[in-house]
Coordinates of C-alpha atoms in Angstrom, one line a residue:
M139 CA 21.0 23.5 -10.8
K140 CA 19.5 21.2 -13.0
S141 CA 17.0 24.2 -13.6
D142 CA 19.6 25.8 -15.1
N143 CA 19.4 24.4 -18.1
A144 CA 15.6 25.3 -18.0
K145 CA 16.3 29.7 -17.3
K146 CA 20.3 30.3 -18.3
G147 CA 21.9 31.6 -20.7
L148 CA 21.5 33.6 -24.5
E149 CA 19.3 30.5 -25.8
K150 CA 17.3 29.5 -22.9
A151 CA 14.9 34.3 -22.9
P152 CA 12.4 32.1 -24.7
H153 CA 12.2 29.8 -21.6
R154 CA 12.4 32.6 -19.1
S155 CA 9.7 34.4 -21.2
L156 CA 6.9 31.3 -20.3
F157 CA 8.3 31.4 -16.8
K158 CA 7.0 34.8 -17.1
A159 CA 4.0 33.9 -17.8
L160 CA 3.4 32.3 -14.7
G161 CA 4.1 36.0 -13.3
L162 CA 7.6 34.9 -12.0
I163 CA 10.1 37.7 -12.1
D164 CA 13.9 37.8 -12.0
E165 CA 14.5 36.9 -7.6
E166 CA 12.4 33.3 -8.6
L167 CA 13.4 32.3 -11.2
S168 CA 17.7 33.1 -9.6
R169 CA 15.8 30.0 -6.6
P170 CA 16.4 26.4 -7.1
L171 CA 13.5 25.4 -9.0
I172 CA 10.7 23.3 -6.4
G173 CA 8.6 20.1 -8.1
I174 CA 4.6 20.2 -5.9
V175 CA 4.3 16.7 -7.1
N176 CA 0.2 17.1 -5.5
S177 CA -2.1 14.7 -6.0
K178 CA -5.8 16.6 -5.0
N179 CA -8.6 15.7 -6.2
D180 CA -12.6 16.0 -5.2
I181 CA -13.4 12.0 -5.6
V182 CA -11.1 10.1 -3.1
P183 CA -11.8 11.6 1.4
G184 CA -8.0 11.1 1.6
H185 CA -6.8 14.0 -0.6
I186 CA -9.4 16.3 -0.4
N187 CA -7.7 18.8 1.4
L188 CA -4.3 18.5 0.5
D189 CA -4.9 21.6 -1.5
K190 CA -3.9 22.8 2.3
I191 CA -0.7 20.4 2.6
A192 CA 0.4 21.6 -0.8
D193 CA -0.1 25.6 0.5
A194 CA 1.9 25.0 3.5
V195 CA 4.7 23.0 0.9
K196 CA 4.8 25.9 -0.3
A197 CA 5.3 28.2 2.3
G198 CA 7.6 26.4 3.8
V199 CA 10.1 26.2 0.5
R200 CA 9.2 30.0 -0.3
M201 CA 10.3 30.4 3.8
A202 CA 13.6 28.5 3.1
G203 CA 15.1 30.5 -0.2
G204 CA 13.2 28.0 -3.1
T205 CA 10.8 28.1 -5.7
P206 CA 7.7 26.2 -6.1
L207 CA 6.0 25.0 -9.1
E208 CA 2.7 22.8 -8.7
F209 CA 1.9 19.1 -10.5
H210 CA -1.3 17.0 -10.4
T211 CA -1.5 13.4 -10.7
I212 CA -3.9 11.6 -10.6
G213 CA -5.5 9.0 -8.2
V214 CA -7.9 5.7 -7.5
C215 CA -10.5 5.1 -4.6
D216 CA -10.4 2.4 -3.6
G217 CA -13.1 1.7 -1.7
I218 CA -15.4 3.4 -4.5
A219 CA -13.7 2.1 -6.7
M220 CA -14.0 -2.2 -4.9
N221 CA -16.5 -4.7 -6.4
H222 CA -17.2 -2.7 -9.7
I223 CA -14.7 -2.3 -13.1
G224 CA -13.6 0.7 -11.9
M225 CA -10.4 -1.1 -9.5
K226 CA -9.0 -3.7 -13.0
Y227 CA -7.9 0.3 -12.6
S228 CA -6.1 1.2 -9.5
L229 CA -2.8 -1.0 -9.3
G230 CA -2.6 -0.2 -12.9
S231 CA -2.6 3.8 -11.8
R232 CA 0.0 3.3 -9.5
E233 CA 3.2 2.3 -13.3
L234 CA 1.5 5.8 -14.5
I235 CA 1.8 8.2 -11.3
A236 CA 5.7 6.7 -11.7
D237 CA 5.9 7.6 -15.3
S238 CA 3.4 11.6 -15.2
V239 CA 5.8 12.5 -12.7
E240 CA 9.3 11.2 -14.2
I241 CA 7.5 13.0 -17.6
M242 CA 6.6 16.3 -15.4
A243 CA 9.9 16.1 -13.4
T244 CA 12.6 16.4 -16.3
A245 CA 10.7 18.3 -19.6
H246 CA 10.6 20.9 -16.9
A247 CA 14.0 21.0 -14.7
F248 CA 13.2 20.9 -11.5
D249 CA 16.2 21.0 -9.0
A250 CA 13.7 18.6 -6.2
L251 CA 11.0 17.0 -6.0
V252 CA 8.3 17.5 -3.2
F253 CA 5.6 14.4 -3.4
I254 CA 1.9 15.4 -1.1
P255 CA 0.1 11.7 -1.7
N256 CA -1.8 9.5 0.6
C257 CA -3.6 6.4 -0.5
D258 CA -2.7 3.3 -1.9
K259 CA -1.3 3.7 -4.8
I260 CA -0.3 7.0 -4.3
V261 CA 2.2 6.8 -2.0
P262 CA 3.9 3.8 -4.3
G263 CA 3.7 4.8 -7.9
M264 CA 5.7 8.7 -6.4
L265 CA 8.2 6.4 -4.3
M266 CA 9.4 4.6 -7.1
A267 CA 9.2 7.9 -9.4
A268 CA 11.3 9.6 -6.4
A269 CA 13.8 6.4 -6.5
R270 CA 14.1 6.6 -10.5
L271 CA 14.2 9.9 -10.5
N272 CA 17.2 10.1 -8.1
L273 CA 15.7 13.7 -7.2
P274 CA 16.6 15.2 -3.9
S275 CA 12.8 14.8 -2.3
I276 CA 10.7 14.2 -0.2
F277 CA 7.0 13.6 0.7
V278 CA 4.6 14.5 3.0
S279 CA 1.2 12.5 3.1
G280 CA -2.8 14.1 4.3
G281 CA -2.8 12.2 7.1
P282 CA -5.2 9.0 8.5
M283 CA -9.1 9.8 8.7
L284 CA -10.7 10.2 11.8
A285 CA -12.2 6.8 13.2
G286 CA -15.5 6.8 13.9
T287 CA -18.3 6.4 16.0
V288 CA -21.0 4.3 17.0
K289 CA -22.5 3.8 20.0
G290 CA -19.9 4.7 21.9
Q291 CA -17.3 1.9 19.6
K292 CA -15.4 3.6 17.3
L293 CA -15.0 1.9 14.3
S294 CA -13.9 1.9 10.3
L295 CA -14.7 1.5 6.8
S296 CA -14.0 -1.6 7.5
Q297 CA -16.6 -2.1 9.3
V298 CA -19.4 -0.8 6.5
F299 CA -17.8 -4.1 4.1
E300 CA -18.3 -6.2 6.4
G301 CA -21.4 -5.3 7.3
V302 CA -23.0 -6.0 4.4
G303 CA -22.6 -9.2 4.9
T304 CA -23.7 -9.3 7.5
A305 CA -26.7 -7.3 7.0
A306 CA -27.3 -10.3 3.9
A307 CA -27.1 -12.8 6.5
G308 CA -30.2 -11.4 8.5
K309 CA -28.4 -11.1 11.3
M310 CA -28.1 -6.9 11.1
E311 CA -31.3 -4.3 9.8
I312 CA -30.6 -2.5 7.4
D313 CA -30.9 1.2 9.8
E314 CA -28.2 -0.2 12.0
L315 CA -26.0 -1.0 8.7
S316 CA -27.1 3.3 7.4
I317 CA -26.1 3.9 10.6
L318 CA -22.4 2.5 9.9
E319 CA -22.4 4.3 6.6
E320 CA -23.2 7.3 8.2
N321 CA -20.4 7.2 10.6
A322 CA -18.0 5.5 9.8
C323 CA -15.7 8.0 7.7
P324 CA -15.9 10.6 9.3
T325 CA -13.7 13.6 8.2
C326 CA -10.9 13.7 5.3
G327 CA -8.1 11.3 5.3
S328 CA -7.2 8.3 4.4
C329 CA -9.4 5.8 5.8
S330 CA -8.4 5.2 9.9
G331 CA -7.0 1.3 10.3
M332 CA -4.1 -0.3 9.0
F333 CA -4.5 -0.6 5.5
T334 CA -3.4 0.1 2.4
A335 CA -2.6 3.4 2.5
N336 CA -2.1 4.5 6.1
S337 CA 0.2 1.6 5.9
M338 CA 2.0 2.8 2.7
N339 CA 2.6 6.4 4.6
C340 CA 4.0 4.6 7.6
L341 CA 6.8 2.6 5.4
T342 CA 7.5 5.5 3.6
E343 CA 8.4 7.0 7.2
A344 CA 10.4 3.9 8.0
L345 CA 11.8 3.8 4.7
G346 CA 13.2 7.4 5.6
M347 CA 11.2 9.0 2.5
G348 CA 8.9 11.5 5.4
L349 CA 9.5 13.0 7.7
P350 CA 8.7 11.8 11.5
G351 CA 5.2 11.5 12.3
N352 CA 4.4 11.5 8.1
G353 CA 2.6 7.8 8.7
T354 CA 0.3 9.1 12.5
I355 CA -0.8 12.9 12.8
P356 CA -4.4 12.7 11.1
A357 CA -5.5 14.5 8.8
V358 CA -7.1 17.2 10.4
Y359 CA -5.1 18.6 13.0
S360 CA -2.5 21.6 12.6
E361 CA 0.4 19.4 13.0
R362 CA -0.5 18.3 9.7
I363 CA -0.1 22.1 8.5
R364 CA 2.9 22.8 10.5
L365 CA 4.8 18.9 9.4
A366 CA 4.2 20.6 5.3
K367 CA 5.9 23.3 6.3
M368 CA 8.7 21.5 7.1
A369 CA 9.5 19.0 4.8
G370 CA 9.0 22.0 2.2
M371 CA 11.5 24.0 4.3
K372 CA 13.2 20.6 4.6
I373 CA 14.1 19.8 0.5
M374 CA 15.8 22.6 0.0
K375 CA 18.1 20.9 3.3
L376 CA 18.6 18.1 1.6
L377 CA 19.2 20.1 -2.1
E378 CA 22.2 22.2 -0.4
K379 CA 23.8 18.6 0.8
D380 CA 23.0 16.4 -2.2
I381 CA 21.3 14.1 -0.5
R382 CA 19.1 11.9 -2.8
P383 CA 16.6 9.0 -2.8
S384 CA 19.2 7.0 -3.4
D385 CA 21.5 7.9 -0.5
I386 CA 18.2 7.4 2.0
M387 CA 16.0 3.6 -0.4
T388 CA 19.5 1.7 0.5
P389 CA 19.2 -1.7 1.1
E390 CA 19.7 -1.5 4.6
A391 CA 16.4 1.5 4.9
F392 CA 14.0 -1.5 3.1
K393 CA 15.2 -4.0 6.0
N394 CA 13.9 -1.6 8.4
A395 CA 11.0 -0.8 6.7
I396 CA 10.5 -4.8 6.5
H397 CA 10.9 -4.9 10.0
L398 CA 8.2 -2.2 10.8
D399 CA 5.8 -3.5 8.4
M400 CA 5.6 -7.2 9.8
A401 CA 6.3 -5.6 13.7
I402 CA 3.1 -2.9 13.0
G403 CA 1.0 -5.6 10.7
C404 CA 0.5 -4.0 7.6
S405 CA -1.7 -5.0 5.0
T406 CA -0.1 -7.6 2.0
N407 CA -0.8 -4.8 -0.4
S408 CA 2.7 -3.1 0.9
V409 CA 4.7 -6.6 0.0
L410 CA 4.0 -5.9 -3.5
H411 CA 4.5 -2.0 -3.2
L412 CA 7.7 -2.8 -1.4
L413 CA 9.1 -5.5 -4.1
A414 CA 7.6 -2.2 -7.1
I415 CA 9.9 0.6 -5.3
A416 CA 13.1 -0.8 -4.2
N417 CA 13.3 -2.3 -8.6
E418 CA 12.7 1.3 -9.6
A419 CA 16.0 2.1 -6.7
G420 CA 17.9 -0.6 -7.2
V421 CA 17.9 -2.6 -4.5
D422 CA 17.2 -6.9 -4.6
I423 CA 14.6 -8.0 -2.3
D424 CA 12.1 -11.0 -2.8
L425 CA 9.2 -12.7 -0.9
K426 CA 12.0 -14.5 0.9
L427 CA 13.0 -12.2 2.6
F428 CA 10.1 -10.7 4.1
N429 CA 9.7 -14.3 5.6
E430 CA 13.2 -14.6 7.3
I431 CA 12.9 -10.5 8.5
S432 CA 9.3 -12.4 9.7
A433 CA 10.8 -14.6 12.0
G434 CA 12.5 -12.9 14.2
T435 CA 10.1 -10.0 14.6
P436 CA 7.8 -9.4 17.5
N437 CA 4.0 -8.4 16.5
L438 CA 4.3 -5.7 18.2
C439 CA 0.3 -3.7 17.0
R440 CA -2.9 -4.7 16.2
L441 CA -4.2 -1.6 14.5
S442 CA -7.8 -2.2 12.8
P443 CA -8.8 -4.6 10.9
A444 CA -6.7 -7.5 13.5
G445 CA -7.6 -5.5 16.5
G446 CA -9.8 -2.3 18.3
H447 CA -7.2 0.3 17.8
H448 CA -7.3 2.4 14.7
M449 CA -4.6 5.3 12.9
E450 CA -5.1 8.0 16.2
D451 CA -4.6 5.7 18.6
L452 CA -1.2 5.2 17.6
Y453 CA -0.4 8.7 16.9
Q454 CA -0.8 9.1 20.3
A455 CA 1.2 5.9 21.7
G456 CA 4.0 7.4 20.1
G457 CA 3.8 6.1 15.7
I458 CA 7.0 5.0 14.5
Q459 CA 9.2 6.8 15.8
A460 CA 8.6 5.1 19.0
L461 CA 8.0 1.7 17.1
Y462 CA 12.1 2.0 15.4
N463 CA 12.8 2.3 19.0
E464 CA 11.4 -0.6 20.9
L465 CA 13.2 -2.8 17.8
N466 CA 15.9 -1.3 18.3
K467 CA 16.1 -2.7 22.5
K468 CA 16.2 -6.7 20.0
G469 CA 19.2 -4.9 17.1
L470 CA 16.2 -5.2 14.5
I471 CA 16.6 -1.6 13.5
N472 CA 20.0 -0.2 11.7
T473 CA 20.2 3.7 12.9
D474 CA 22.8 4.8 11.8
C475 CA 20.2 4.9 7.7
I476 CA 19.9 8.1 7.0
T477 CA 17.0 10.2 5.8
V478 CA 15.4 13.2 4.9
T479 CA 15.4 15.2 8.3
T480 CA 19.8 15.4 7.4
K481 CA 19.6 13.4 9.7
T482 CA 20.1 9.6 10.3
V483 CA 17.6 6.6 12.2
G484 CA 20.0 6.8 15.6
E485 CA 18.6 10.3 16.1
N486 CA 15.7 10.6 15.4
I487 CA 14.1 8.1 17.9
A488 CA 16.1 9.8 20.8
G489 CA 13.6 9.8 23.2
K490 CA 10.9 8.1 20.9
P491 CA 9.8 5.6 23.7
I492 CA 6.3 3.8 23.6
L493 CA 4.0 6.1 25.3
D494 CA 0.4 3.8 25.4
N495 CA 1.6 0.7 25.1
S496 CA -1.6 -1.3 25.0
V497 CA -1.8 -0.1 21.8
I498 CA 1.8 -0.4 21.2
R499 CA 3.2 -3.7 22.8
S500 CA 6.6 -3.7 24.3
I501 CA 9.0 -5.7 22.6
D502 CA 9.3 -8.4 25.8
N503 CA 5.4 -8.8 25.6
P504 CA 4.4 -8.9 21.7
Y505 CA 1.3 -10.2 20.1
S506 CA 3.4 -13.1 18.3
P507 CA 7.2 -13.7 18.4
T508 CA 7.2 -13.2 14.9
G509 CA 5.6 -11.5 12.5
G510 CA 2.4 -9.1 10.8
L511 CA 2.3 -10.6 7.5
A512 CA 3.5 -14.2 6.2
M513 CA 4.8 -15.4 2.7
L514 CA 2.7 -19.1 1.9
F515 CA 4.8 -21.2 -0.8
G516 CA 3.9 -24.9 -2.3
N517 CA 3.0 -26.4 -5.6
L518 CA 0.2 -24.0 -5.3
A519 CA 1.2 -21.1 -4.8
I520 CA 5.7 -21.3 -6.8
E521 CA 6.2 -18.5 -6.7
G522 CA 4.0 -17.1 -3.0
G523 CA 1.4 -16.1 -2.0
V524 CA 0.6 -13.3 1.1
V525 CA -1.6 -14.0 4.7
K526 CA -1.4 -10.8 6.4
K527 CA -1.5 -13.8 9.5
S528 CA -2.2 -10.9 12.6
A529 CA -6.0 -10.8 11.0
V530 CA -6.1 -14.8 11.1
A531 CA -7.7 -16.3 14.3
A532 CA -5.9 -19.3 16.0
E533 CA -8.7 -21.8 14.5
M534 CA -7.5 -20.8 10.8
M535 CA -3.4 -21.3 10.9
H536 CA -4.1 -24.9 9.8
H537 CA -6.9 -25.5 7.6
E538 CA -7.7 -28.4 5.3
G539 CA -10.8 -28.1 3.1
P540 CA -13.0 -28.4 -0.4
A541 CA -12.5 -26.1 -3.1
R542 CA -15.2 -23.1 -4.3
V543 CA -13.6 -22.0 -7.5
F544 CA -15.0 -19.2 -8.7
D545 CA -13.4 -17.1 -12.4
S546 CA -14.4 -13.4 -10.7
E547 CA -14.8 -12.0 -7.9
E548 CA -18.3 -11.3 -9.1
E549 CA -19.6 -15.4 -9.4
A550 CA -17.9 -15.7 -5.2
V551 CA -19.9 -13.3 -4.3
E552 CA -23.1 -14.2 -5.3
A553 CA -21.7 -17.6 -3.9
I554 CA -21.4 -15.9 -0.3
L555 CA -24.2 -13.8 -0.4
S556 CA -26.3 -16.4 -1.7
R557 CA -24.9 -18.8 1.4
K558 CA -23.7 -21.1 -1.0
I559 CA -20.6 -20.9 0.4
V560 CA -20.7 -23.7 4.4
A561 CA -18.3 -23.9 7.2
G562 CA -14.5 -26.0 5.7
D563 CA -14.6 -24.7 2.8
V564 CA -11.4 -22.8 0.6
I565 CA -13.2 -20.2 -1.8
V566 CA -11.0 -20.4 -4.2
I567 CA -10.6 -16.9 -6.6
R568 CA -8.2 -16.8 -10.1
Y569 CA -8.0 -14.5 -13.1
E570 CA -7.7 -11.6 -11.1
G571 CA -4.0 -11.6 -10.7
P572 CA -2.2 -8.6 -12.4
R573 CA -2.6 -9.9 -16.0
G574 CA -5.6 -11.7 -16.0
G575 CA -7.9 -9.3 -14.2
P576 CA -6.5 -7.4 -16.2
G577 CA -4.8 -4.6 -13.0
M578 CA -5.3 -7.8 -10.0
R579 CA -8.6 -6.9 -8.1
E580 CA -9.2 -5.7 -4.4
M581 CA -11.3 -7.3 -3.1
L582 CA -13.0 -6.2 0.2
T583 CA -16.7 -7.7 -0.9
P584 CA -15.7 -11.0 -1.1
T585 CA -13.1 -11.2 2.4
S586 CA -16.1 -9.2 3.9
A587 CA -18.8 -10.5 3.2
V588 CA -17.6 -14.0 4.7
A589 CA -16.2 -11.4 7.5
G590 CA -19.1 -10.5 8.0
M591 CA -21.5 -13.7 7.8
G592 CA -19.7 -15.0 10.7
L593 CA -17.8 -17.3 8.7
D594 CA -14.1 -16.2 8.9
K595 CA -13.4 -18.7 11.5
E596 CA -14.7 -21.6 9.7
V597 CA -14.0 -20.1 5.7
A598 CA -10.0 -19.6 3.7
L599 CA -10.0 -17.4 1.0
I600 CA -7.3 -17.7 -1.9
T601 CA -6.8 -15.4 -5.1
D602 CA -4.1 -14.5 -7.7
G603 CA -6.0 -11.2 -7.2
R604 CA -4.9 -9.2 -4.0
F605 CA -7.4 -7.9 -1.0
S606 CA -7.4 -4.9 1.1
G607 CA -6.2 -3.9 4.0
A608 CA -8.7 -3.7 6.1
T609 CA -8.9 -7.3 4.9
R610 CA -9.6 -10.1 8.1
G611 CA -9.1 -13.6 8.4
A612 CA -6.7 -17.0 6.2
S613 CA -7.9 -15.3 3.2
I614 CA -4.2 -15.7 0.9
G615 CA -3.9 -13.6 -2.7
H616 CA -1.1 -12.2 -5.0
V617 CA -0.6 -15.9 -5.2
S618 CA 1.5 -16.6 -8.1
P619 CA 1.9 -17.7 -10.9
E620 CA -1.6 -16.0 -12.1
A621 CA -4.0 -19.0 -13.5
A622 CA -4.3 -16.7 -16.5
S623 CA -0.4 -17.7 -16.9
G624 CA -1.0 -21.4 -16.7
G625 CA -0.1 -21.1 -12.7
L626 CA -1.4 -24.6 -10.8
I627 CA -4.8 -22.6 -9.1
A628 CA -5.8 -22.7 -13.1
L629 CA -6.6 -26.1 -12.4
V630 CA -7.8 -26.4 -9.4
E631 CA -11.6 -28.2 -9.6
E632 CA -14.7 -28.0 -7.7
G633 CA -14.2 -30.0 -4.2
D634 CA -10.0 -30.7 -5.1
L635 CA -8.8 -30.2 -0.8
I636 CA -6.4 -27.6 -0.3
R637 CA -4.2 -27.2 2.9
I638 CA -3.4 -23.8 4.0
D639 CA -0.2 -24.2 6.9
I640 CA -0.3 -20.8 7.9
P641 CA 3.1 -21.2 10.9
A642 CA 5.1 -23.4 8.0
N643 CA 5.0 -21.5 5.2
R644 CA 2.8 -23.5 2.8
L645 CA -0.3 -23.8 1.2
D646 CA -0.9 -27.2 -1.5
L647 CA -3.2 -28.4 -3.9
L648 CA -3.8 -31.9 -3.0
V649 CA -4.8 -33.7 -6.6
D650 CA -2.1 -36.3 -7.6
E651 CA 0.8 -35.1 -9.8
S652 CA -0.2 -37.5 -13.0
L653 CA -4.7 -36.0 -13.1
L654 CA -3.1 -31.8 -12.3
V655 CA -0.7 -32.7 -15.7
E656 CA -4.1 -34.3 -17.4
R657 CA -5.7 -30.8 -16.4
S658 CA -3.3 -29.0 -17.5
A659 CA -2.6 -31.0 -21.0
R660 CA -6.8 -29.7 -21.8
W661 CA -6.2 -25.8 -20.9
K662 CA -6.2 -22.7 -22.6
E663 CA -4.9 -19.3 -22.0
P664 CA -7.4 -17.0 -21.5
E665 CA -8.5 -14.0 -23.9
L666 CA -7.2 -10.5 -22.1
N667 CA -10.6 -8.9 -20.3
I668 CA -10.0 -5.8 -20.8
K669 CA -9.0 -5.5 -25.0
T670 CA -8.7 -1.7 -25.5
G671 CA -7.3 1.5 -23.9
Y672 CA -4.6 0.8 -20.7
M673 CA -5.4 -2.4 -19.3
K674 CA -4.6 -4.4 -22.6
R675 CA -1.4 -2.2 -22.7
Y676 CA -0.9 -3.4 -18.8
A677 CA -2.0 -6.7 -19.3
Q678 CA 0.3 -6.7 -22.0
A679 CA 3.5 -5.3 -20.4
V680 CA 3.0 -6.9 -16.0
Q681 CA 5.1 -9.7 -14.9
S682 CA 3.8 -11.9 -12.1
A683 CA 3.1 -10.2 -8.5
S684 CA 6.0 -12.0 -7.1
T685 CA 8.0 -9.7 -8.5
G686 CA 5.8 -6.7 -7.3
A687 CA 3.6 -6.9 -10.6
I688 CA 6.3 -4.7 -12.5
F689 CA 6.3 -3.9 -16.0
K690 CA 9.1 -5.9 -18.3
K691 CA 12.5 -4.5 -19.1

């Protein structure tokens, strides 16, 4: 066992003394040491229940003959960090989480790890750490929040963000917005739509790193506690069989996960994170692969913000296993991939049909014959941009309009709420990329304001920043190269025509090349927006969004 390096032999007497200071006895020291990687805190709604999950995991580990030892990571709530400087730190927390897990697991010689994440950057950060360390590992998330209800209609946090725009447009009374505020988030858990947190928890299950149900069992259900106990027991089986993340997160597993991503309509952030996780796993994927898989994968689900269903509905309809089963009818899933169940995908999905075709459509009756995400390329996005196609109105699949240019999110939000944006406009928000932000802010405020003001079928938005999974409309993010690196988005001027053709995967600036050469000669690289601390170092190390915003090697 790896932990023997810290507990066996004459020279390890001081080490054993320190373990005994924890209250451990020799019997516990003779067993494998299992690190319980918990992101519990008191500020993130998806994480306030993770102490209960951790207790259940520890019980499972002990029942199966291991000794659990818990440590913690940081975690940012993207909703609370939204539209102020805090959001600049969210994506950067992903790398810090991965690094901190590497340090703790290596310094303390754990034999295996159970990861307990829930929200946006914590899940991919932990998956990156699991791939990097390659110790036997399993994930069990805290689970999704239940949807709220107002006047018999289900709602989620996205309606509150959109309500701000609706109220600003004079189409909603402040009292009505207050009712949304009070009812949108009724329980603990990751926000109830197919936003980034739930996207990543579902993709963890799809990759094979979480037990069936990991992505969809609601946070407040006792079944979630039972799942955590099973995860604690299963890590001991993974250790016994020496099944590691490198055995699970294979090229075929990533392809399976991308098929699911397209079928279920995950957040655009899932692209950023899958690229980064694959990099740590030594698996070669790129944006073109996403388009290739999307072209042959039908979109079977439209959860909030793309539709009226929520995570609890997906759970009741059969969850990820039912979706895999449906995709497998057309041979889209590699069923031989091994998973943390110690069984194959094929064994896991056997006898798991769709239970509600209004939530998960059959593969013969999809919402669309292609996937929920699209990667756009063109002179404005040579390295690519990403749009949640399943949440775009039919009227906006093709759009050409004048650029309304803003060098920060704040400038754009002020213009939107002041009704300075009109039908046909293409809002351009730049210098918000991984380096330029720094941190590639998630911008739900401007996109939800556009939707709330009723302009989502008339106005497009493009940015080198990124969006919340709660974003809907023709919102194109991750435009690369970013403005701070001299990408063409830095040269766009007010009134320039921009053409968006989502079915053709195109994003183009309609300006003569000679004029762009002149503009390029005048352009100057901007100073860093944050000049001290972690985000300064982050800006100096981070690469393009097209790489997953990973650090330079």
